[in-house]
XYZ file of C-alpha atoms in Angstrom:
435
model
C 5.411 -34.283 -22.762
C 2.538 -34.371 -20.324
C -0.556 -31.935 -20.856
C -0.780 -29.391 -17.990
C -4.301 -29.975 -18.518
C -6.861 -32.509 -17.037
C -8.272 -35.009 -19.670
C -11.023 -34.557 -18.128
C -12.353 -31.317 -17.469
C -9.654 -28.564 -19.177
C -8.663 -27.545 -15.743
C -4.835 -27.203 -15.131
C -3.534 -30.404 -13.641
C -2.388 -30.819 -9.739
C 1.096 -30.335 -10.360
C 0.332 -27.586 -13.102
C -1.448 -25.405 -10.442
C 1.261 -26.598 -7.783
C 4.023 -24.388 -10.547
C 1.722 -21.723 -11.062
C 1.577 -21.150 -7.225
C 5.350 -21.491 -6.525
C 6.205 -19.124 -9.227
C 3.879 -16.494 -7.765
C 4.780 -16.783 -4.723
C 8.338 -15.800 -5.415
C 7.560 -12.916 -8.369
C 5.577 -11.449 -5.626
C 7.616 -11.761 -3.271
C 10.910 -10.586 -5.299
C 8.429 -7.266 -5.906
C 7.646 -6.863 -2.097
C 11.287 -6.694 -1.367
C 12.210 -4.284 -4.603
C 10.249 -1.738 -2.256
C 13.045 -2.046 0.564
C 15.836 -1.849 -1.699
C 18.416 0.713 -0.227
C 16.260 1.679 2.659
C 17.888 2.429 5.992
C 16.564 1.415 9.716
C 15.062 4.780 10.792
C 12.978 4.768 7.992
C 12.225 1.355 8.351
C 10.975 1.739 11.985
C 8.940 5.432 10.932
C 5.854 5.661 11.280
C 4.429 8.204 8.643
C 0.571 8.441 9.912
C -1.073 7.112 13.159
C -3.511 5.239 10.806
C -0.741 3.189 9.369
C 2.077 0.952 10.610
C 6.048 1.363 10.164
C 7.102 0.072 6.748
C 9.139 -2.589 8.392
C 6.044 -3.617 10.088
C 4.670 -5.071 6.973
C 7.283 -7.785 6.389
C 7.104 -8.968 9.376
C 2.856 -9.493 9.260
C 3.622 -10.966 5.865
C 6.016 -13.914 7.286
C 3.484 -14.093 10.540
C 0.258 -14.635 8.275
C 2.109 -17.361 6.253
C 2.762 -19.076 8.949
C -0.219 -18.985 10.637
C -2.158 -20.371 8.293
C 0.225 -22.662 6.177
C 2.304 -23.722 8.463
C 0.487 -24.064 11.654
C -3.019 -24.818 10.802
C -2.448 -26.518 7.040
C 0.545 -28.079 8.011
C 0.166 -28.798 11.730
C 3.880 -27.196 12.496
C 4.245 -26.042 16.254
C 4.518 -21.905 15.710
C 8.095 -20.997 14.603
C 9.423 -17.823 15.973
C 6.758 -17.090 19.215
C 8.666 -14.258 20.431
C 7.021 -12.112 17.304
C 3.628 -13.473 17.394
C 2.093 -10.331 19.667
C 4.350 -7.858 18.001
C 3.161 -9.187 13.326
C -0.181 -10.477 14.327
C -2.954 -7.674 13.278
C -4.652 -7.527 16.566
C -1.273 -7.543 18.710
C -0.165 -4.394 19.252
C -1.529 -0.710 18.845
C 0.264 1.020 15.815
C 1.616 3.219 17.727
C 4.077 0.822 19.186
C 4.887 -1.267 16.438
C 7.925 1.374 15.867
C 9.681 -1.158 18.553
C 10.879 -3.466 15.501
C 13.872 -5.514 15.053
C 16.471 -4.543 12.671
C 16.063 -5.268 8.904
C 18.861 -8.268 9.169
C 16.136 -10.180 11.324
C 13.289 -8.750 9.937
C 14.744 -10.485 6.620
C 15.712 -13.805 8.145
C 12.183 -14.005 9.727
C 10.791 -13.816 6.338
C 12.980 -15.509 4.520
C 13.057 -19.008 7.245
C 9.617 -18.843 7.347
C 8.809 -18.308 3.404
C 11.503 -21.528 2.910
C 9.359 -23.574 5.013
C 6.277 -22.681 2.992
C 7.787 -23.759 -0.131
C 8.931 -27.173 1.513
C 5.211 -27.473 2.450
C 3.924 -26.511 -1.053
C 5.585 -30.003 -2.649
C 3.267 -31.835 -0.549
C 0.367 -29.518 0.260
C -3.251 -30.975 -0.288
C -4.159 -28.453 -3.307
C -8.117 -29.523 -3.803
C -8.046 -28.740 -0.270
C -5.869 -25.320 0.267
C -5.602 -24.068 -2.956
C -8.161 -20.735 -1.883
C -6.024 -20.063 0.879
C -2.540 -20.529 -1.307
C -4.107 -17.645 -2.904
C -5.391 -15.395 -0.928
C -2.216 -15.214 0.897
C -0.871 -13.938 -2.493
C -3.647 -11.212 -2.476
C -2.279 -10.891 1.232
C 0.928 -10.112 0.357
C 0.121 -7.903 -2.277
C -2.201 -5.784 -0.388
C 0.828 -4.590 1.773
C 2.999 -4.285 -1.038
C 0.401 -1.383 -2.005
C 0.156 -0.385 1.426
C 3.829 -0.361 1.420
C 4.194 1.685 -1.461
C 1.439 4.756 -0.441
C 3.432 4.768 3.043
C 6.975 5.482 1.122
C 4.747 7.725 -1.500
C 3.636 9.900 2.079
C 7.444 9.895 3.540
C 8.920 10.896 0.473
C 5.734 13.539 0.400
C 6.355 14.850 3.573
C 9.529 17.281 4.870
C 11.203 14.980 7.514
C 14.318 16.522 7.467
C 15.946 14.097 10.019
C 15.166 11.577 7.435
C 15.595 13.436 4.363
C 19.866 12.679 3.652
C 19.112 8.880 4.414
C 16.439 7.924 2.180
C 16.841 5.112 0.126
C 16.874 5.361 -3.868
C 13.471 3.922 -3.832
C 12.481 7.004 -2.123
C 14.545 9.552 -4.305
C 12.697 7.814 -6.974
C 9.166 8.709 -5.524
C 10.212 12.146 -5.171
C 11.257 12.834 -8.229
C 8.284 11.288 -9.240
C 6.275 13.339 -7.653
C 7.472 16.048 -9.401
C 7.980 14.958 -13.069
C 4.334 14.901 -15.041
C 3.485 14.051 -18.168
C 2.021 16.771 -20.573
C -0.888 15.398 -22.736
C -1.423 19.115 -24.723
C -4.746 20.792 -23.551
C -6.859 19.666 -21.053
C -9.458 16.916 -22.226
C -13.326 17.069 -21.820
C -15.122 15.788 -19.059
C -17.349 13.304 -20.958
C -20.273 10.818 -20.223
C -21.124 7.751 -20.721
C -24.662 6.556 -20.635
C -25.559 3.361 -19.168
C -28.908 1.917 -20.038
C -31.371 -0.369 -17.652
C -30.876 -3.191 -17.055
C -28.948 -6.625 -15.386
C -25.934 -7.371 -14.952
C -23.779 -9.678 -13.158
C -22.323 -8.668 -10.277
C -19.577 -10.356 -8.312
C -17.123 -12.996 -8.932
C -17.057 -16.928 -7.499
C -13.392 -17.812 -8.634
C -10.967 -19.791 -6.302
C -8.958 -16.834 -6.074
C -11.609 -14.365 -5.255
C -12.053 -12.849 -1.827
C -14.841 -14.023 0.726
C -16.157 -10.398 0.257
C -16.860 -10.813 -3.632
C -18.967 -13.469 -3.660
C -21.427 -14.935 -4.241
C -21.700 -14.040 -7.845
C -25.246 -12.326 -8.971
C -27.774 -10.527 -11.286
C -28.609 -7.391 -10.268
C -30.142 -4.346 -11.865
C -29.612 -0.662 -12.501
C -31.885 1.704 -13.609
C -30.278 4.359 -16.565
C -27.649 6.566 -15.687
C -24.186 8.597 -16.592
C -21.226 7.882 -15.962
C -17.926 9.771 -16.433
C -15.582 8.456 -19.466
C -12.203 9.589 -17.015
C -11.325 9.496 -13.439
C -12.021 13.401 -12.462
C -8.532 15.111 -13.573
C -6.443 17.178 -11.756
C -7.175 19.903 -14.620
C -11.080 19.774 -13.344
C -10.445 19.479 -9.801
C -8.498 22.706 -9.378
C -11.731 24.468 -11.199
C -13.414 23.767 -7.682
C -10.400 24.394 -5.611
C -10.271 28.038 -7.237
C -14.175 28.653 -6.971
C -13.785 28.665 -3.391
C -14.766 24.841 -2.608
C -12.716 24.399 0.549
C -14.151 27.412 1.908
C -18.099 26.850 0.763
C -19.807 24.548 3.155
C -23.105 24.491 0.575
C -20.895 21.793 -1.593
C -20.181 18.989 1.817
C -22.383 17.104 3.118
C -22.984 18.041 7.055
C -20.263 15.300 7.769
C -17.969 15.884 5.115
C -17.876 19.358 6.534
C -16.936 18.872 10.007
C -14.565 16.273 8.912
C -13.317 19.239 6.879
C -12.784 21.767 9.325
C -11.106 19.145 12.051
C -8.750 18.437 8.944
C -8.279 22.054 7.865
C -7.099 20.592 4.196
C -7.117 22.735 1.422
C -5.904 20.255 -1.388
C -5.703 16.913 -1.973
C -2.821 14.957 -0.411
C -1.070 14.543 -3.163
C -1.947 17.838 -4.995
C 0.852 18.950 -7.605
C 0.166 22.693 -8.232
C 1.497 22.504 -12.175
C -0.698 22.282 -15.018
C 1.451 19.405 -16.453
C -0.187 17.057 -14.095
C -3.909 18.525 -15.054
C -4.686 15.640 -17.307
C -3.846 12.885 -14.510
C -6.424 11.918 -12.175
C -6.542 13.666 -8.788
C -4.566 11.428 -6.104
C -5.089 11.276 -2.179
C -8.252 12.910 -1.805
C -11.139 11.049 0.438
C -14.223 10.492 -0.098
C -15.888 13.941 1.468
C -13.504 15.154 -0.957
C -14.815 13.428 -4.251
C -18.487 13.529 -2.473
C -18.608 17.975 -2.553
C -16.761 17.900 -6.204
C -19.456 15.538 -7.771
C -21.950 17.910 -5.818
C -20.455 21.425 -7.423
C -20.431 19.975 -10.764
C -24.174 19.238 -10.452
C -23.311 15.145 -10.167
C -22.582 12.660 -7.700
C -20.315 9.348 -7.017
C -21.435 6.104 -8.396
C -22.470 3.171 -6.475
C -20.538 0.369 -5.857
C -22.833 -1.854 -8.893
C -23.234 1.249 -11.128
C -19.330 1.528 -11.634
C -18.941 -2.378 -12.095
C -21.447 -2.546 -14.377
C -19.839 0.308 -16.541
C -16.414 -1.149 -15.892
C -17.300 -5.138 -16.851
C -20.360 -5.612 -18.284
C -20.791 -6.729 -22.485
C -24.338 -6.231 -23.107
C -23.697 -7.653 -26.434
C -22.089 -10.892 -25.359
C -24.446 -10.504 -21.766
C -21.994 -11.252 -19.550
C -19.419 -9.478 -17.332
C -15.607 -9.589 -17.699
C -12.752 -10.441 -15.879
C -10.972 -6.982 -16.578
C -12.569 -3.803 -18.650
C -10.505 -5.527 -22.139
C -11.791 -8.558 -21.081
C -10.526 -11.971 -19.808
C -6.879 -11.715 -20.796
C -4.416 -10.902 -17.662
C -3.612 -7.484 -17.937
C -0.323 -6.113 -19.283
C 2.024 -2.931 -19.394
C -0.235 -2.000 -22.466
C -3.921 -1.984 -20.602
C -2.763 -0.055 -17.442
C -0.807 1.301 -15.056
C -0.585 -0.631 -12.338
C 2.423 -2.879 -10.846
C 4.334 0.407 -9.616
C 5.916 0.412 -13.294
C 5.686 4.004 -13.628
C 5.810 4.794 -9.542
C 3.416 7.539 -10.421
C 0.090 8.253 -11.809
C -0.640 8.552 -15.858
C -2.794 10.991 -18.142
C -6.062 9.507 -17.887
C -6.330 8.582 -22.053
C -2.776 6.719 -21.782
C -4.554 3.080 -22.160
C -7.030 2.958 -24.638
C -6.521 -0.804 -25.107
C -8.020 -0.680 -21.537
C -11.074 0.828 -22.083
C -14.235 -0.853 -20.726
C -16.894 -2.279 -23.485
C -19.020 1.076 -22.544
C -15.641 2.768 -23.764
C -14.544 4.052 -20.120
C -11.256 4.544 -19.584
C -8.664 3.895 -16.404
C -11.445 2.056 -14.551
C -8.212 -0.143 -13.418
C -5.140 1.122 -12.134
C -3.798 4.439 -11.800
C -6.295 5.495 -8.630
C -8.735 3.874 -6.859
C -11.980 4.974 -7.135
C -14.938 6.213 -4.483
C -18.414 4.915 -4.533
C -21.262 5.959 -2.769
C -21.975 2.351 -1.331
C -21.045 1.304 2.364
C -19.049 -1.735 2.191
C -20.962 -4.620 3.539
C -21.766 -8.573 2.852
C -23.316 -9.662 -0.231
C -26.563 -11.960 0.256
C -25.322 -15.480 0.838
C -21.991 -14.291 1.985
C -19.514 -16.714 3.787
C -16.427 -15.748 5.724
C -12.646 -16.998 4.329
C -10.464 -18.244 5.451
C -11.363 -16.305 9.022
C -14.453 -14.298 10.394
C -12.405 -10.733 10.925
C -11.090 -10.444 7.199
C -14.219 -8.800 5.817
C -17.030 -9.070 7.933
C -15.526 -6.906 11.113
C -15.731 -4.241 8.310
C -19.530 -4.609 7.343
C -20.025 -1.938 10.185
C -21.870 1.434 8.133
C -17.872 3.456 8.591
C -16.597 2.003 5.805
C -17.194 3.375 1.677
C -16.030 0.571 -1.132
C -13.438 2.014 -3.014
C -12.863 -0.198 -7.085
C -10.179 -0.370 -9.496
C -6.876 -0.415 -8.103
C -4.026 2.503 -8.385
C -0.777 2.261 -9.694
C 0.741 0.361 -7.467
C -1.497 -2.034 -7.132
C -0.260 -5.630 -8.008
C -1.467 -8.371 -10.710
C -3.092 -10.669 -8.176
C -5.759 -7.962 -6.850
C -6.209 -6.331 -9.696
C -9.805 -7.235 -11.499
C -13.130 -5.230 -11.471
C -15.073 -7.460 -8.941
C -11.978 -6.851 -6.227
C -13.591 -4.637 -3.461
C -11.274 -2.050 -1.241
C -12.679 -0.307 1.322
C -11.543 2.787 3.812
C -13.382 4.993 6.258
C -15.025 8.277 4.484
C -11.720 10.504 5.728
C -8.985 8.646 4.886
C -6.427 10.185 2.134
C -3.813 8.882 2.291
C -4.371 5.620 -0.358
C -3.995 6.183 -3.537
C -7.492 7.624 -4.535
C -9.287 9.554 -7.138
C -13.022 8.946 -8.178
C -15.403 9.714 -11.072
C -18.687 10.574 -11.315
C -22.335 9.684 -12.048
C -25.287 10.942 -12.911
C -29.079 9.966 -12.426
């Protein structure tokens, strides 16, 4: 039996990595498609925000993007299917009329032609060559899955009662979800962590990370606190009954205004029953997290202080892949994957705690920091100029962790999200620091 391992240098042979990528590329695409399961055409042409597309919408980008890039410019192929190419590419159409979508029949054969033809490219693909891109289309993928998911989360969320008899069983499920919590006892204590001085590394050079991780470097904090638990729902509604909607002296003069255009007076996803007061808060934005940190006398990390506290083993002196470590992440360190469709208590994973002993710093909700995305020094663009760096523009805050629907492939503590300050509709909590 041949080693799946280079003689050489311990790294997985061609064909080994050739496997690896074909069997990815269909478990993440059989979870992509679980999503659709049952659903029916109106909801798969509804659009459930201005800020985000129809749910259909998504598979069609997904079969446009992999053929862009694998089979016209890896594989030379002339562009299969031009009469979609304005309607999936990212800068085609407006949202707002990307409603105008072909039924889920062609939808489904447009994706499914064009993923065989990536697969009949993959047997004789140059891997030393493509083998970044192979993956970030994965990450690709999976980034609409999760986008997918908080768009069904908002539909099933909202009362559309023209909608309402048709939904699909995926939907019922997030429903019911939404109202089914787990009961951990008494609410748990809002503890600290300390973090001391000092380096760390920040970052992550891996083929499969992002263009916007890299490069990899040692940076430095000076002391500080940092919360042991995502901020609870528990916690949260202390501020929402002490008047914080309605005090401007908590918001910052932005946050504020943003407030009073939006006239919220809960987070998104806000479950008024104390069974849920030991999971994290869910859908709030950043002005939101920003005037909670500021009642409770604290404020939101930066992007490097929560990495550090998330990755870094002072002991061994080196960050990890994950909080646990390097192993790939399981049911058991988690939530994440849309296992449970739904959010967990925050103490549900202590197997998952960083080496500082934080808990949930992946999955379950993503998390605010203070820190406007932008390029790290030395930064290059992959595999195109508008994935990250039309973003390094001072509107956008870097969001870490991942939620619970967030899949394998982008799931690590180096993996950066980022949304504008107002946005609440993702799947995001936050915790809290302290100078």
């Amino acid at each position: 039996m041949k080693s799946k391992y280079s003689k050489f240098n311990n790294r997985p042979t061609k064909a080994a990595i050739k496997e690896a990528i074909f069997h990815t590329f269909v478990q993440c695409r059989r979870k992509t498609l679980a999503l659709f399961e049952g659903i029916d055409e109106a909801t798969f042409r509804h659009q459930a925000h201005p800020d985000f597309s129809p749910l259909g919408w998504h598979l069609g980008h997904i079969a446009y993007t992999e053929s862009l890039w694998l089979l016209e410019h890896s594989a030379g192929l002339t562009p299969l299917f031009p009469q979609y190419r304005k309607l999936f590419a990212a800068d085609g159409l407006p949202k707002s009329k990307r409603v105008n979508l072909p039924d889920i029949k062609e939808v489904r054969y447009y994706l499914d032609t064009i993923r065989s033809r990536v697969l009949e490219y993959l047997e004789v693909a140059d891997l030393e060559r493509e083998e970044r891109l192979w993956r970030f289309l994965i990450q690709h993928e999976s980034q609409h899955s999760e986008t997918i998911a908080f768009v069904q989360h908002l539909i099933a969320n909202q009362n559309f009662n023209a909608f309402t008899a048709n939904l699909s069983v995926k939907l019922s499920t997030y429903q019911q979800n939404l109202e089914i919590g787990n009961d951990f006892g008494t609410l748990i204590s809002p503890e600290t962590v300390k973090i001391p001085a000092g380096e760390f590394e920040r970052g992550c050079d891996r083929i499969d990370s992002l263009d916007n991780e890299g490069p990899k470097k040692t940076v430095y904090t000076d002391t500080y606190y940092i919360d042991k638990y995502p901020v609870t729902c528990g916690h949260y509604r202390q501020f929402m009954k002490a008047g914080g909607y309605q005090n401007s002296q908590w918001w910052s003069e932005e946050g504020w205004e943003w407030l009073q255009n939006e006239g919220v007076k809960q987070p998104l996803y806000w479950q008024d029953d104390s069974m849920w007061d030991n999971h994290p808060v869910c859908g709030v934005s950043y002005h939101e997290a920003a005037a909670y940190a500021k009642f409770m006398g604290k404020r939101l990390p930066t992007e490097a202080e929560w990495e550090k506290a998330a990755r870094w083993d002072a002991e061994a002196k080196h960050s990890r892949r994950y909080p646990w470590g390097d192993k790939t992440p399981t049911k058991q360190d988690c939530n994440y994957d849309t296992t449970n469709a739904k959010t967990t208590p925050v103490q549900s994973y202590p197997s998952g705690q960083s080496a500082y002993g934080l808990y949930d710093t992946l999955g379950n909700v993503w998390e605010w920091t203070t820190t406007w995305f932008h390029a790290y020094e030395g930064f290059n663009n992959y595999p195109y100029v508008g994935y990250s760096k039309a973003y390094f523009d001072q509107k956008h805050r870097v969001l870490k962790g991942g939620s619970w629907a967030t899949r394998p492939w982008v799931l690590r503590c180096s993996f950066r999200n980022w949304y504008h300050p107002g946005v609440r509709q993702i799947f995001a909590g936050f915790r809290c620091a302290k100078s």
